[in-house]
Amino acid sequence: MTVPLLKVDNLRIALAGDGATYNAVENVSFEIGRGEAFGLVGESGCGKSITALAVMGLLRRPLSLGGGRIALDGEEIQDASPAEMRRLRGKRIAMIFQEPMTALNPLSPVGKQIAEMFVLHEGMGWNEAMDRAEEALRQVRVPSPERRIKDYPHQLSGGMRQRVMIAIALACGPDLLVADEPTTALDVTVQAEIIDLMAELCAAKGTAILMISHDLGLVANMCKRVAVMYAGRIVESQAAEAIFATPSHPYTRGLVDSLPRLGERSKRGRQRLREISGVVPSIAAYPAGCRFNPRCPSVTDVCREMVPEATPLPAEGLVRCHHHG
Amino acid sequence: MAEPLLSLDDLAVHFKIGNMLGGGIKTLKAVDGVTLDVKPGECLGLVGESGCGKSTLALAIMGLLPPTRGTIGVDGQEISGNKAPDRMKMARTVQMVFQDPYASLNPRQTVRRTLADPLRLHGVTDKAEVEARVADMMARVGLRPEQADRYPHEFSGGQRQRIGIARALILKPKLVLCDEPVSALDVSIRAQIINLLLELKDELGLSYIMISHDLGVVEHVSDRVAVMYLGRIVEQGGWQEIFENPRHPYTRALIAAIPDPFHRAAISAKAKARGEIASALNPPPGCHFHPRCPLKADICVSQDPVLAAVAEGHRAACHFRDRVS
Ligand SMILES: Nc1ncnc2c1ncn2[C@@H]1O[C@H](COP(=O)(O)OP(=O)(O)OP(=O)(O)O)[C@@H](O)[C@H]1O
Ligand SMILES: Nc1ncnc2c1ncn2[C@@H]1O[C@H](COP(=O)(O)OP(=O)(O)OP(=O)(O)O)[C@@H](O)[C@H]1O
Ligand SMILES: [Mg+2]
Ligand SMILES: [Mg+2]
């Protein structure tokens, strides 16, 4: 057995709030192989971003690691010191955020922010680092990089800023890139270009990707495997094609069926969209048993009482549903 | 041929940007010469990237922004310029559903007041009639009678959007402008709202302008589609024509950019747009799309293409409209 690049095992994230502590994420496990693109999807508030922050060692109060293991290349990092984590971040694991403006330093030219990575992590001198920064900007296809390195973040468009973020993240050739909704703030045609760019650069450098999004279509297009989260737990994980061909959890099925499929209307005329009844529960009111049970069309008593165990699916997939099979 | 319910002729909305003292007043042509019809009972999908002028167009039709040039006709009557009827009268014909159901409702008004006030303002004084119409409208959008005395914060996002739709429909308008009505909602409840809008369209014979960046939604609901780029309509036609036989390179890029989870088709590299969207403050000369266009030639820089017919009811503004296919 080869050791996966990232192994998250039974992750639990605690959220301290008015007198009680909630499990914002629990029982989350997944593995990402070297150079593999892995997708994590789910609705707003289900725990995607905090899972990413846990991997990066960036959980801050009121959030904290409640339990579980996170291993990078077989080495556990969940208890690593802040100094060790700082060394890992940027060098071996890097992250891109949804809103690049909040992640970039508004007071520093973008070229300097990229060069800083080489100085900090590779001990390079500033002159050489600035040359490398220009090269990095060229790689993310920023036009006239020799001029752009002197620009401040606010002088760039949203798409350009996200390219700069990618350049910073990939500067030191990390093993894993965590991308949290990297294109949600961008327009569709620009989004497509950024996703292509990310996939291309990561493939060229053998960088693995943990891609986080609420857009099942986007993730399935880019990733080999996909995990679907609902209310703090992974309910299903499968190969990307299989998620659409044979969604196994009622929530995933509901999501897949509720998307208007492009081209479908031409073929079959306009069909009423399948609805998922009810609403997403709030963290303080997660229901007992299967958390999808109040909205599930096939709910029975056992769903209200017992948390479903993982049932294996073909090709290393899994589903957590009492009524599977 | 039915008379159009809405007809826009060369409509322009420009904003003055900058201050007098600095001397640098610039004109931002948010909407620049839009000619467009909506027929009774029809749903027109309006798509285009962020900042291309979709919301500005809708606000002008609502009478909330004054046109810089051109005319707006509703039901055969010109509503722009000094012949404009007052807002009160307009409200009975045109209404709007906003993207953000949180921001667009008054937090201190119950559902009952939100729905009853417009009726009273428009002279429905009989208490029993007001009650009956409020109850009827709540039922139509799927809200329960006992929810009438609750405040917006007591509702979920999807329910709030139902209140927003009820408020838009209570005066029985003929045309409803929906500006991204589902994008702020959880993915799993979007289908509920789309189904509701389509049902109400059939039941009440409404016309819609549906603004959405989700092309799957637009294909699902629209009879015709108009595509905007930097303030201008670049293509319009029947939904099937637009989605299956797009003739403007920008429309082709938009469609090619959709992550299509069901087919995972290799997107034709030729259809993709490269580079960033230009600023509306500084649009490129000639065809605004030329810097990103794979078909760019000299004429595209020197001449504005006109929106001309490529087929029955299908028009595109591209110098190479007959070569794109
Ligand atoms: N700093 C914080 N303080 C309190 N609660 C938090 C904090 N950060 C996250 N949460 C809560 O933890 C849960 C998971 O949040 P998370 O940001 O991971 O969601 P997400 O899946 O990324 O959603 P989105 O798609 O909206 O980004 C949510 O209920 C959120 O309200
Ligand atoms: N009141 C205003 N004053 C000045 N500029 C404005 C004003 N309202 C809009 N604009 C500008 O007009 C252009 C069109 O904006 P608009 O909101 O109509 O775009 P949109 O197509 O609705 O975009 P989105 O998809 O992001 O909602 C943008 O460049 C915007 O910055
Ligand atoms: Mg998030
Ligand atoms: Mg808008």
XYZ file of C-alpha atoms and ligand atoms in Angstrom:
714
model
C 0.000 0.000 0.000
C 1.297 3.408 -0.878
C 0.903 6.115 1.727
C -1.598 8.777 0.610
C -0.349 12.346 0.448
C -3.088 13.546 2.771
C -5.050 11.330 5.093
C -7.806 12.851 7.206
C -9.124 10.333 9.669
C -12.205 10.764 11.823
C -11.825 14.527 12.003
C -13.956 16.350 14.546
C -14.114 20.130 14.829
C -15.587 21.638 17.975
C -17.408 24.955 17.963
C -17.793 26.652 21.341
C -20.907 28.768 21.525
C -23.247 30.184 24.149
C -22.761 27.685 26.945
C -22.642 24.614 24.718
C -20.076 23.017 22.451
C -21.208 21.752 19.076
C -19.536 19.411 16.659
C -19.388 21.572 13.564
C -17.703 18.692 11.731
C -17.546 15.082 12.838
C -16.452 11.721 11.557
C -14.916 13.215 8.429
C -12.368 10.963 6.727
C -10.833 11.119 3.286
C -7.584 10.487 1.479
C -5.894 12.303 -1.370
C -3.186 10.627 -3.413
C -0.125 12.385 -4.834
C -1.093 14.635 -7.724
C -4.766 13.745 -7.347
C -7.613 16.274 -7.504
C -10.198 15.642 -4.801
C -13.460 17.577 -4.450
C -15.430 18.437 -1.327
C -18.943 19.747 -2.000
C -21.888 20.752 0.119
C -24.190 23.638 0.932
C -23.339 26.798 2.778
C -22.472 26.122 6.406
C -21.937 22.365 6.106
C -18.318 22.627 7.252
C -16.201 22.660 4.091
C -14.091 25.705 4.901
C -13.380 24.736 8.484
C -12.317 21.281 7.299
C -9.820 23.035 5.015
C -8.666 25.280 7.853
C -8.125 22.221 10.041
C -5.884 20.692 7.363
C -3.934 23.959 7.186
C -3.635 24.131 10.981
C -5.515 27.422 10.959
C -8.494 26.746 13.242
C -8.964 29.595 15.694
C -11.360 30.134 18.584
C -14.274 29.495 18.880
C -13.281 26.613 16.608
C -10.842 23.910 17.631
C -9.753 20.442 16.668
C -11.978 18.114 18.697
C -10.396 14.855 17.609
C -9.081 12.786 14.749
C -5.845 12.600 12.807
C -4.442 14.499 9.857
C -1.391 12.969 8.194
C 0.744 14.465 5.457
C 2.807 11.836 3.679
C 2.255 9.487 6.608
C 3.343 11.999 9.196
C 0.722 13.213 11.669
C 0.451 16.974 11.785
C -2.645 17.570 13.909
C -0.499 18.264 16.988
C 2.294 20.093 15.194
C 3.488 23.322 16.811
C 2.507 26.659 15.231
C 6.114 27.115 14.084
C 6.153 23.710 12.375
C 2.825 24.446 10.699
C 4.124 27.774 9.438
C 7.015 25.950 7.797
C 4.649 23.482 6.153
C 2.289 26.147 4.888
C 3.476 27.657 1.674
C 6.232 25.081 1.274
C 4.271 21.815 1.289
C 0.627 22.827 1.595
C -0.805 26.056 0.248
C -4.266 27.540 0.181
C -6.309 29.766 -2.120
C -9.347 31.558 -0.725
C -12.644 32.631 -2.241
C -11.973 36.358 -1.902
C -8.350 37.056 -2.855
C -8.619 40.656 -1.645
C -8.807 39.492 1.969
C -5.826 37.168 1.583
C -3.519 39.608 -0.193
C -1.742 42.410 1.629
C -3.276 45.633 0.260
C -0.157 47.654 1.123
C 2.388 45.539 -0.694
C 2.983 45.218 -4.465
C 1.946 41.801 -5.727
C 5.418 40.959 -7.061
C 6.875 41.460 -3.608
C 4.211 39.225 -2.088
C 5.149 36.415 -4.457
C 8.895 36.980 -4.009
C 8.446 36.779 -0.254
C 7.576 33.100 -0.630
C 10.959 32.372 -2.226
C 12.806 34.431 0.379
C 11.008 32.832 3.329
C 10.865 29.247 2.178
C 13.842 28.852 -0.113
C 16.274 31.320 1.427
C 16.629 33.193 -1.862
C 17.933 36.770 -2.086
C 15.417 39.487 -2.979
C 16.820 40.182 -6.461
C 16.621 36.604 -7.564
C 13.250 36.244 -5.829
C 11.812 39.185 -7.778
C 12.935 37.577 -11.042
C 11.254 34.377 -9.999
C 8.103 36.334 -9.065
C 7.938 37.791 -12.548
C 8.317 34.323 -13.997
C 5.566 33.052 -11.697
C 3.219 35.800 -12.893
C 3.982 34.856 -16.479
C 3.084 31.263 -15.685
C -0.360 32.247 -14.434
C -0.742 34.206 -17.680
C -0.844 37.717 -16.298
C -0.092 39.962 -19.292
C 3.041 42.171 -19.096
C 4.233 40.665 -15.802
C 7.300 42.952 -15.744
C 4.932 45.884 -15.167
C 2.337 44.053 -13.104
C 4.773 43.017 -10.369
C 4.761 46.620 -9.201
C 0.951 46.840 -9.009
C -0.933 46.805 -5.732
C -3.817 44.337 -5.332
C -6.523 47.002 -5.773
C -5.125 47.839 -9.217
C -5.971 44.372 -10.496
C -9.285 42.848 -11.576
C -10.800 39.991 -9.573
C -9.536 37.411 -12.040
C -6.014 38.884 -11.983
C -5.958 38.860 -8.188
C -6.946 35.220 -8.146
C -4.098 34.517 -10.589
C -1.720 36.258 -8.195
C -3.060 34.092 -5.356
C -2.395 30.998 -7.466
C 1.116 32.231 -8.220
C 1.787 32.722 -4.487
C 0.272 29.359 -3.580
C 2.238 27.437 -6.202
C 5.469 29.430 -5.847
C 7.367 26.835 -3.832
C 5.860 23.840 -5.599
C 3.699 22.556 -2.720
C 2.547 18.936 -2.623
C -1.026 19.955 -1.852
C -3.080 22.947 -2.916
C -6.229 23.624 -0.903
C -8.605 25.720 -3.021
C -11.641 27.011 -1.103
C -14.236 28.240 -3.618
C -11.439 29.771 -5.699
C -13.739 31.021 -8.445
C -17.085 31.735 -6.780
C -16.467 35.479 -6.847
C -15.604 35.443 -10.561
C -17.592 35.491 -13.781
C -18.282 32.261 -15.574
C -15.933 32.661 -18.509
C -13.141 33.913 -16.245
C -13.947 31.114 -13.794
C -13.468 28.508 -16.514
C -10.115 29.977 -17.421
C -8.858 30.053 -13.818
C -9.948 26.456 -13.200
C -8.159 25.318 -16.364
C -5.055 27.210 -15.312
C -5.073 25.683 -11.833
C -5.577 22.174 -13.174
C -2.860 22.628 -15.784
C -0.228 24.016 -13.406
C -0.957 21.402 -10.754
C -0.750 18.609 -13.302
C 2.582 19.957 -14.556
C 4.032 20.155 -11.052
C 2.391 17.006 -9.678
C 0.526 19.036 -7.060
C -2.544 17.440 -5.481
C -5.672 19.577 -5.092
C -8.340 19.675 -2.412
C -11.056 21.579 -4.244
C -13.919 22.972 -2.181
C -17.135 24.231 -3.729
C -20.908 24.220 -3.471
C -21.010 23.663 -7.237
C -21.216 19.940 -7.848
C -20.790 20.399 -11.597
C -17.603 22.397 -11.292
C -16.017 19.967 -8.871
C -17.022 16.887 -10.823
C -15.470 18.343 -13.957
C -12.134 18.931 -12.348
C -11.728 16.177 -9.758
C -11.211 12.465 -9.919
C -13.096 11.786 -6.716
C -15.745 13.770 -4.868
C -17.068 13.726 -1.302
C -20.461 15.227 -0.504
C -20.943 16.832 2.916
C -24.228 17.516 4.631
C -24.511 19.209 8.027
C -20.955 18.472 9.157
C -20.636 14.897 7.907
C -19.593 13.221 4.692
C -22.681 11.412 3.385
C -21.206 9.991 0.208
C -17.948 9.757 -1.649
C -17.424 8.365 -5.129
C -15.579 8.774 -8.390
C -16.729 12.004 -10.047
C -18.576 10.318 -12.919
C -20.292 7.926 -10.533
C -21.662 10.757 -8.393
C -23.768 11.842 -11.355
C -24.467 8.446 -12.871
C -25.329 6.644 -9.633
C -25.777 9.088 -6.757
C -26.371 6.862 -3.748
C -27.350 9.099 -0.853
C -30.873 10.598 -1.019
C -29.344 14.057 -0.513
C -26.910 13.626 -3.413
C -29.720 12.198 -5.541
C -31.860 15.190 -4.645
C -29.092 17.610 -5.580
C -28.346 15.910 -8.882
C -32.047 15.776 -9.788
C -32.767 19.345 -8.775
C -30.174 20.798 -11.167
C -31.691 21.847 -14.467
C -29.580 19.835 -16.898
C -28.324 21.711 -19.864
C -29.703 20.236 -23.070
C -32.396 18.298 -21.211
C -35.211 20.626 -22.271
C -34.395 20.106 -25.945
C -34.582 16.380 -25.552
C -37.529 15.865 -23.274
C -39.311 19.182 -23.041
C -39.532 21.138 -19.824
C -39.859 18.816 -16.833
C -40.738 20.035 -13.372
C -37.560 20.185 -11.274
C -37.385 17.692 -8.421
C -37.458 19.529 -5.114
C -35.787 18.670 -1.836
C -38.345 19.619 0.795
C -37.457 21.513 3.957
C -34.357 23.522 4.782
C -30.760 22.992 5.866
C -30.695 22.645 9.699
C -28.629 25.039 11.772
C -25.645 23.782 13.675
C -27.317 24.118 17.090
C -30.294 22.094 15.899
C -28.752 19.204 14.011
C -31.283 16.354 14.190
C -30.443 13.044 15.864
C -29.672 9.992 13.733
C -29.100 10.753 10.066
C -28.983 14.533 9.777
C -30.810 14.462 6.470
C -33.772 12.566 7.942
C -36.278 15.474 8.268
C -35.929 16.144 4.522
C -35.547 12.591 3.299
C -38.263 10.992 1.143
C -37.404 7.491 2.388
C -37.089 8.240 6.114
C -37.992 5.522 8.639
C -37.661 5.244 12.415
C -34.104 3.978 12.346
C -33.023 7.146 10.506
C -34.236 9.281 13.408
C -32.394 7.211 16.003
C -29.151 5.873 14.625
C -26.278 7.529 12.827
C -25.811 5.484 9.645
C -22.517 3.613 9.226
C -20.528 3.855 6.022
C -21.491 1.285 3.401
C -18.820 0.652 0.783
C -19.618 1.379 -2.851
C -17.698 0.088 -5.870
C -14.309 1.665 -6.615
C -13.603 2.751 -3.031
C -16.748 4.816 -2.739
C -18.923 4.955 0.347
C -22.391 6.086 1.379
C -23.908 6.695 4.799
C -27.586 5.762 4.540
C -29.644 3.163 6.401
C -31.570 2.397 3.262
C -28.813 1.889 0.818
C -28.956 -1.260 -1.247
C -48.693 38.851 -33.575
C -49.410 39.983 -30.053
C -48.418 43.529 -29.147
C -45.324 43.522 -26.955
C -45.947 44.094 -23.266
C -42.556 45.730 -22.855
C -40.604 47.431 -25.581
C -37.252 49.092 -25.144
C -35.960 51.255 -27.936
C -32.307 52.288 -27.920
C -32.389 52.476 -24.136
C -29.259 53.865 -22.488
C -28.429 54.470 -18.834
C -25.152 56.278 -18.244
C -23.589 57.172 -14.909
C -21.302 60.113 -14.276
C -18.309 58.979 -12.268
C -15.717 61.092 -10.506
C -15.820 64.521 -8.910
C -16.059 67.995 -10.314
C -12.997 69.276 -8.479
C -10.586 66.698 -9.808
C -11.894 67.574 -13.253
C -12.010 63.903 -14.164
C -15.667 63.186 -14.754
C -16.109 60.060 -16.754
C -19.180 58.487 -18.236
C -19.908 54.888 -17.440
C -22.225 53.457 -20.059
C -23.881 50.773 -17.955
C -26.632 50.253 -20.535
C -25.878 51.540 -23.992
C -28.498 51.285 -26.696
C -30.659 48.294 -25.825
C -33.601 47.471 -28.070
C -35.746 44.638 -26.819
C -39.349 43.330 -26.624
C -41.135 41.107 -24.156
C -44.468 39.674 -25.265
C -47.376 38.936 -22.934
C -46.906 35.615 -21.160
C -43.300 35.347 -22.258
C -40.188 34.745 -20.182
C -37.078 36.504 -21.455
C -33.808 35.246 -19.996
C -31.134 37.928 -19.615
C -27.552 36.750 -19.205
C -24.083 38.274 -19.214
C -21.131 38.696 -16.912
C -21.043 40.681 -13.732
C -21.204 44.411 -14.394
C -22.576 44.138 -17.933
C -25.664 46.146 -16.976
C -28.420 43.626 -16.275
C -29.565 45.083 -12.952
C -29.275 48.621 -14.278
C -31.562 47.666 -17.161
C -34.098 46.187 -14.736
C -34.001 49.238 -12.460
C -34.596 51.527 -15.435
C -37.651 49.484 -16.468
C -38.908 49.736 -12.871
C -38.621 53.508 -13.159
C -35.943 53.584 -10.451
C -33.204 54.938 -12.731
C -33.768 57.622 -15.380
C -32.820 56.662 -18.946
C -30.109 58.782 -20.534
C -31.481 58.073 -23.982
C -34.146 55.967 -25.654
C -37.614 54.932 -24.597
C -39.365 52.347 -22.473
C -42.883 51.352 -23.477
C -45.114 49.262 -21.257
C -48.433 48.008 -22.586
C -48.286 50.432 -25.483
C -47.661 53.442 -23.251
C -44.368 55.265 -23.071
C -43.210 55.424 -19.475
C -39.917 57.235 -19.789
C -39.389 60.943 -20.217
C -41.894 63.630 -19.225
C -44.927 61.640 -20.325
C -44.141 59.149 -17.585
C -47.067 58.011 -15.479
C -46.412 58.100 -11.755
C -44.691 55.276 -9.953
C -47.972 54.278 -8.304
C -49.563 53.405 -11.607
C -46.445 51.665 -12.844
C -46.379 49.452 -9.770
C -49.528 47.730 -10.962
C -47.871 46.712 -14.194
C -44.225 46.038 -13.395
C -42.744 44.519 -10.237
C -39.371 43.178 -9.249
C -38.017 40.222 -7.254
C -34.564 40.949 -5.870
C -31.528 38.723 -5.471
C -31.173 39.151 -1.761
C -34.310 38.176 0.142
C -32.637 39.327 3.365
C -31.944 42.888 2.341
C -35.081 43.519 0.320
C -37.651 42.970 3.075
C -38.386 45.451 5.842
C -37.298 43.696 9.055
C -39.922 45.514 11.134
C -42.900 44.494 9.032
C -44.814 41.264 9.379
C -45.636 39.281 6.266
C -49.226 40.505 6.539
C -48.187 44.165 6.477
C -45.624 43.597 3.739
C -48.411 42.257 1.548
C -51.336 44.419 2.719
C -49.653 47.829 2.520
C -49.298 47.893 -1.277
C -52.972 46.910 -1.614
C -54.147 49.711 0.665
C -51.867 52.175 -1.088
C -53.553 51.219 -4.308
C -57.015 51.843 -2.982
C -58.151 48.444 -1.841
C -59.867 49.676 1.318
C -62.256 46.859 2.064
C -60.731 45.024 5.007
C -62.180 41.673 4.072
C -60.871 41.982 0.544
C -57.369 42.865 1.742
C -57.426 39.866 4.081
C -58.631 37.569 1.344
C -56.049 38.694 -1.175
C -53.205 38.407 1.327
C -54.330 34.910 2.309
C -54.687 33.876 -1.325
C -51.249 35.157 -2.252
C -49.622 33.477 0.743
C -51.211 30.190 -0.225
C -50.044 30.542 -3.812
C -46.416 30.936 -2.818
C -46.614 28.111 -0.292
C -46.695 30.023 2.999
C -49.049 28.878 5.759
C -51.791 31.247 7.056
C -50.429 31.250 10.609
C -47.115 32.636 9.286
C -48.775 35.944 8.393
C -47.874 37.611 11.665
C -44.209 36.656 11.658
C -41.261 38.883 10.838
C -38.675 38.239 8.092
C -35.951 37.048 10.480
C -38.190 34.172 11.532
C -38.048 32.698 8.045
C -35.437 30.732 6.122
C -33.873 32.133 2.957
C -36.199 30.180 0.679
C -39.252 31.284 2.653
C -38.114 34.894 2.550
C -37.779 34.668 -1.203
C -41.373 33.366 -1.272
C -42.414 36.488 0.664
C -40.502 38.617 -1.869
C -42.338 36.902 -4.712
C -45.706 37.319 -2.957
C -45.020 41.023 -2.476
C -44.132 41.401 -6.143
C -47.324 39.646 -7.248
C -49.897 41.023 -4.814
C -50.871 43.904 -7.116
C -51.314 41.483 -10.027
C -48.610 42.999 -12.242
C -48.217 41.893 -15.835
C -44.439 41.902 -15.917
C -42.133 40.659 -13.171
C -38.419 41.404 -13.278
C -36.530 38.648 -11.452
C -32.953 39.718 -10.683
C -31.005 36.608 -9.674
C -33.945 35.289 -7.631
C -32.243 32.058 -6.568
C -28.534 32.746 -6.392
C -28.578 33.749 -2.712
C -30.452 30.576 -1.774
C -29.132 27.207 -0.663
C -28.634 24.912 -3.638
C -31.143 22.394 -2.321
C -34.021 24.888 -2.241
C -33.473 26.596 -5.589
C -35.667 24.068 -7.378
C -38.613 25.005 -5.120
C -38.435 28.661 -6.135
C -37.909 27.973 -9.854
C -40.883 25.606 -9.914
C -42.975 28.198 -8.097
C -42.103 30.965 -10.567
C -43.017 28.736 -13.516
C -46.326 27.688 -11.938
C -47.294 31.284 -11.230
C -46.399 32.255 -14.774
C -48.887 29.731 -16.137
C -51.596 30.378 -13.546
C -51.500 34.153 -13.733
C -50.310 34.630 -17.310
C -47.286 36.621 -16.148
C -44.365 37.809 -18.225
C -40.884 37.623 -16.769
C -37.461 38.963 -17.362
C -35.244 36.378 -15.698
C -31.748 37.590 -14.882
C -29.434 34.776 -13.874
C -25.815 33.796 -14.244
C -26.854 30.153 -14.031
C -27.337 29.155 -17.648
C -28.971 25.870 -16.641
C -31.724 27.879 -14.953
C -32.013 30.253 -17.908
C -32.364 27.414 -20.392
C -34.973 25.791 -18.176
C -37.270 28.801 -17.759
C -36.824 31.052 -20.803
C -38.819 31.345 -24.002
C -36.269 33.730 -25.442
C -32.791 34.715 -24.288
C -30.847 37.967 -24.614
C -27.085 38.048 -24.020
C -25.443 41.266 -22.810
C -21.805 42.287 -22.911
C -20.616 45.633 -21.504
C -23.948 47.429 -21.804
C -25.074 46.091 -25.156
C -27.147 43.166 -26.356
C -24.812 41.012 -28.421
C -27.242 38.236 -29.247
C -30.894 37.393 -28.798
C -33.167 34.626 -29.967
C -35.328 31.663 -29.004
C -33.903 29.640 -26.120
C -33.144 26.642 -28.276
C -31.427 28.719 -30.953
C -29.255 30.445 -28.347
C -28.228 27.267 -26.574
C -27.825 25.015 -29.576
C -26.763 27.374 -32.296
C -25.137 30.409 -30.641
C -23.722 32.801 -33.214
C -21.867 35.382 -31.161
C -18.389 34.276 -30.000
C -19.175 35.612 -26.521
C -22.320 33.503 -26.230
C -20.298 30.528 -27.393
C -17.674 31.232 -24.743
C -20.379 31.499 -22.074
C -21.881 28.182 -23.030
C -18.476 26.532 -23.360
C -17.645 27.714 -19.834
C -20.501 25.810 -18.186
C -19.114 22.898 -16.271
C -21.298 20.169 -17.668
C -21.291 17.348 -15.176
C -23.545 15.153 -17.216
C -21.500 14.909 -20.341
C -18.048 15.977 -19.268
C -17.627 16.843 -22.901
C -14.301 18.258 -23.905
C -15.042 21.930 -24.331
C -13.925 23.159 -27.684
C -10.827 25.181 -27.010
C -11.714 27.424 -29.918
C -14.904 28.589 -28.220
C -13.199 29.708 -25.029
C -12.605 33.342 -24.271
C -9.157 34.390 -23.139
C -8.299 37.240 -20.855
C -10.207 39.543 -18.602
C -13.433 41.419 -19.062
C -12.774 45.037 -19.975
C -14.041 47.794 -17.717
C -17.354 49.445 -18.538
C -15.651 52.778 -17.882
C -13.232 52.133 -20.675
C -14.791 49.754 -23.170
C -12.616 48.697 -26.107
C -13.501 50.444 -29.390
C -15.559 48.688 -32.043
C -16.903 45.382 -30.845
C -16.420 45.470 -27.044
C -15.589 41.774 -27.043
C -12.719 41.931 -29.544
C -9.766 41.739 -27.095
C -10.994 38.340 -25.910
C -12.373 37.052 -29.172
C -10.858 34.127 -31.066
C -12.202 35.553 -34.377
C -10.862 39.083 -33.937
C -9.963 40.936 -37.147
C -9.218 44.594 -37.994
C -12.849 45.443 -38.653
C -13.747 44.392 -35.087
C -11.569 47.177 -33.717
C -12.704 49.856 -36.115
C -16.451 49.247 -36.421
C -19.329 48.540 -34.049
C -21.143 45.466 -35.304
C -24.932 45.881 -35.595
C -27.408 43.467 -34.083
C -28.635 41.840 -37.301
C -30.713 38.791 -38.121
C -29.014 35.441 -38.595
C -32.271 33.473 -38.655
C -35.963 34.020 -37.960
C -36.150 35.791 -34.591
C -32.430 35.304 -33.950
C -30.019 38.227 -34.076
C -26.324 38.587 -33.346
C -23.966 41.573 -33.233
C -20.829 40.114 -34.768
C -19.043 40.982 -38.008
C -18.576 37.260 -38.550
C -22.057 36.186 -37.534
C -22.445 34.126 -40.682
C -19.162 32.352 -40.246
C -19.668 31.257 -36.662
C -21.323 27.891 -36.448
N -15.369 31.659 13.424
C -16.546 31.035 13.573
N -17.323 31.278 14.646
C -18.494 30.649 14.826
N -18.996 29.747 13.961
C -18.293 29.460 12.873
C -17.035 30.092 12.612
N -16.561 29.620 11.446
C -17.485 28.746 10.994
N -18.523 28.635 11.854
C -19.698 27.764 11.688
O -19.260 26.465 11.351
C -20.101 25.897 10.370
C -19.294 25.479 9.162
O -18.752 26.645 8.557
P -17.904 26.626 7.212
O -17.372 27.998 7.020
O -16.960 25.495 7.221
O -19.038 26.343 6.140
P -18.856 26.114 4.574
O -19.299 24.744 4.292
O -17.513 26.530 4.143
O -19.960 27.121 3.996
P -19.881 28.177 2.774
O -20.257 27.389 1.568
O -20.946 29.160 3.141
O -18.513 28.739 2.742
C -21.165 26.941 10.064
O -22.324 26.625 10.770
C -20.554 28.221 10.540
O -21.569 29.106 10.945
N -25.553 53.949 -9.238
C -24.458 53.698 -9.949
N -23.493 54.625 -10.089
C -22.404 54.381 -10.823
N -22.149 53.232 -11.464
C -23.064 52.253 -11.365
C -24.254 52.431 -10.594
N -24.973 51.276 -10.665
C -24.264 50.440 -11.436
N -23.110 51.009 -11.864
C -22.109 50.402 -12.750
O -22.780 50.038 -13.930
C -22.304 48.816 -14.457
C -23.444 47.823 -14.580
O -23.857 47.424 -13.269
P -25.042 46.398 -13.030
O -25.262 46.319 -11.558
O -26.196 46.743 -13.875
O -24.403 45.033 -13.547
P -25.025 43.574 -13.530
O -24.992 43.080 -14.928
O -26.317 43.551 -12.813
O -23.922 42.794 -12.696
P -24.069 41.605 -11.636
O -24.194 40.349 -12.463
O -22.767 41.657 -10.902
O -25.268 41.881 -10.783
C -21.206 48.368 -13.495
O -19.969 48.771 -14.039
C -21.525 49.116 -12.231
O -20.344 49.325 -11.486
Mg -16.796 28.161 3.039
Mg -26.948 42.690 -10.988
